Amino acid sequence: MSKREELTKVEQEIKSHQDLPLMSGCTQVVFGEGDPEAQIMFIGEAPGYWEDQKGRPFVGNAGQLLDKFIESIGLKRSQVYITNVVKCRPPQNRDPEPSEIEAYAPYLNKQIEIIQPKIIVTLGRFSMNKFLPKAKISEVHGQPRRINGIIVIPMFHPAAALRSTSVMEAAKKDFQVIKQVLADPESVLETSTKESKERESDPNQMPLF
Ligand code: URA
């Protein structure tokens, strides 16, 4: 089975579970889209109004900014894979609850397993928390680290960049880190924090996916 076919199977699995949280209140499932062979996977928070309407991730204002950020590193949206931690829109765009994130985690994990990206870029604190449960985004943004063999780069959510000029400047800079990681991962990872190195070598660390 091709990666695309495997992803379609996971999408159908979600759609067949109508009892998943948020499912009854959303217009449609927003599974994710992009190149199944992508080297880079972006993980956001949850679908918003436009994503819920169109069934595609990051197509509203935050999505348009994400597209610009992706283009700023010489890539097209079609060359990466984009998804969210939860696949249905929370009412009034509220934050997803821990139980909702947990319910959708097996599907996100399957997406990661199928795509096997070299780099995962987390957008905002909810997807960051999946990989770095104790981290503060203001402290770790733009710092790549290797987690379970994948380079994870935590970044600010584009919606936060739209609200604050300083976050916008930081986000623009952080995006350039992706370019550096693609060109020479080892040299960038060498500068990664001591905390992340300790985390990687901790034998008691639970596998994340
Ligand atoms: N914000 C997200 O986190 N994801 C989307 O798909 C859109 C907005």
PDB file of N, CA and C and ligand atoms in Angstrom, residues 30 44-48 51 56-59 62 84 123 157, ligand 1:
ATOM      1  N   VAL A  30     -11.118  17.468   9.545  1.00  0.00           N
ATOM      2  CA  VAL A  30      -9.987  18.072   8.825  1.00  0.00           C
ATOM      3  C   VAL A  30      -8.779  17.189   9.122  1.00  0.00           C
ATOM      4  N   GLY A  44      -0.359  21.730  13.748  1.00  0.00           N
ATOM      5  CA  GLY A  44      -1.010  22.850  14.422  1.00  0.00           C
ATOM      6  C   GLY A  44      -1.897  22.345  15.552  1.00  0.00           C
ATOM      7  N   GLU A  45      -2.886  23.169  15.882  1.00  0.00           N
ATOM      8  CA  GLU A  45      -3.705  22.907  17.058  1.00  0.00           C
ATOM      9  C   GLU A  45      -5.021  22.194  16.690  1.00  0.00           C
ATOM     10  N   ALA A  46      -5.890  22.936  16.028  1.00  0.00           N
ATOM     11  CA  ALA A  46      -7.219  22.411  15.710  1.00  0.00           C
ATOM     12  C   ALA A  46      -7.783  23.219  14.545  1.00  0.00           C
ATOM     13  N   PRO A  47      -8.706  22.636  13.783  1.00  0.00           N
ATOM     14  CA  PRO A  47      -9.327  23.414  12.708  1.00  0.00           C
ATOM     15  C   PRO A  47     -10.090  24.616  13.279  1.00  0.00           C
ATOM     16  N   GLY A  48     -10.068  25.714  12.570  1.00  0.00           N
ATOM     17  CA  GLY A  48     -10.879  26.879  12.922  1.00  0.00           C
ATOM     18  C   GLY A  48     -12.078  26.952  11.977  1.00  0.00           C
ATOM     19  N   GLU A  51     -11.261  26.225   8.162  1.00  0.00           N
ATOM     20  CA  GLU A  51     -10.798  24.845   7.991  1.00  0.00           C
ATOM     21  C   GLU A  51     -11.997  23.896   8.087  1.00  0.00           C
ATOM     22  N   ARG A  56      -9.954  21.522   5.036  1.00  0.00           N
ATOM     23  CA  ARG A  56      -8.495  21.556   4.819  1.00  0.00           C
ATOM     24  C   ARG A  56      -7.829  22.323   5.968  1.00  0.00           C
ATOM     25  N   PRO A  57      -6.617  21.898   6.381  1.00  0.00           N
ATOM     26  CA  PRO A  57      -5.951  22.584   7.488  1.00  0.00           C
ATOM     27  C   PRO A  57      -5.345  23.915   7.054  1.00  0.00           C
ATOM     28  N   PHE A  58      -5.298  24.845   7.952  1.00  0.00           N
ATOM     29  CA  PHE A  58      -4.611  26.132   7.746  1.00  0.00           C
ATOM     30  C   PHE A  58      -4.973  26.814   6.408  1.00  0.00           C
ATOM     31  N   VAL A  59      -6.241  27.155   6.270  1.00  0.00           N
ATOM     32  CA  VAL A  59      -6.674  27.880   5.070  1.00  0.00           C
ATOM     33  C   VAL A  59      -7.245  29.266   5.410  1.00  0.00           C
ATOM     34  N   ALA A  62      -4.393  32.562   9.570  1.00  0.00           N
ATOM     35  CA  ALA A  62      -3.161  31.945  10.075  1.00  0.00           C
ATOM     36  C   ALA A  62      -2.535  31.066   8.989  1.00  0.00           C
ATOM     37  N   ASN A  84      -3.164  18.771  12.189  1.00  0.00           N
ATOM     38  CA  ASN A  84      -3.423  19.340  13.516  1.00  0.00           C
ATOM     39  C   ASN A  84      -3.465  18.245  14.575  1.00  0.00           C
ATOM     40  N   LEU A 123       3.418  23.884  15.780  1.00  0.00           N
ATOM     41  CA  LEU A 123       2.931  25.268  15.710  1.00  0.00           C
ATOM     42  C   LEU A 123       2.044  25.519  16.927  1.00  0.00           C
ATOM     43  N   HIS A 157       2.669  29.673  17.077  1.00  0.00           N
ATOM     44  CA  HIS A 157       1.542  29.488  16.164  1.00  0.00           C
ATOM     45  C   HIS A 157       1.432  30.745  15.286  1.00  0.00           C
TER      46      HIS A 157
HETATM   47  N1  URA B   1      -5.089  26.929  13.493  1.00  0.00           N
HETATM   48  C1  URA B   1      -4.632  25.667  13.644  1.00  0.00           C
HETATM   49  O1  URA B   1      -3.981  25.344  14.628  1.00  0.00           O
HETATM   50  N2  URA B   1      -4.904  24.799  12.688  1.00  0.00           N
HETATM   51  C2  URA B   1      -5.578  25.101  11.588  1.00  0.00           C
HETATM   52  O2  URA B   1      -5.768  24.220  10.753  1.00  0.00           O
HETATM   53  C3  URA B   1      -6.023  26.424  11.452  1.00  0.00           C
HETATM   54  C4  URA B   1      -5.772  27.312  12.411  1.00  0.00           C
END
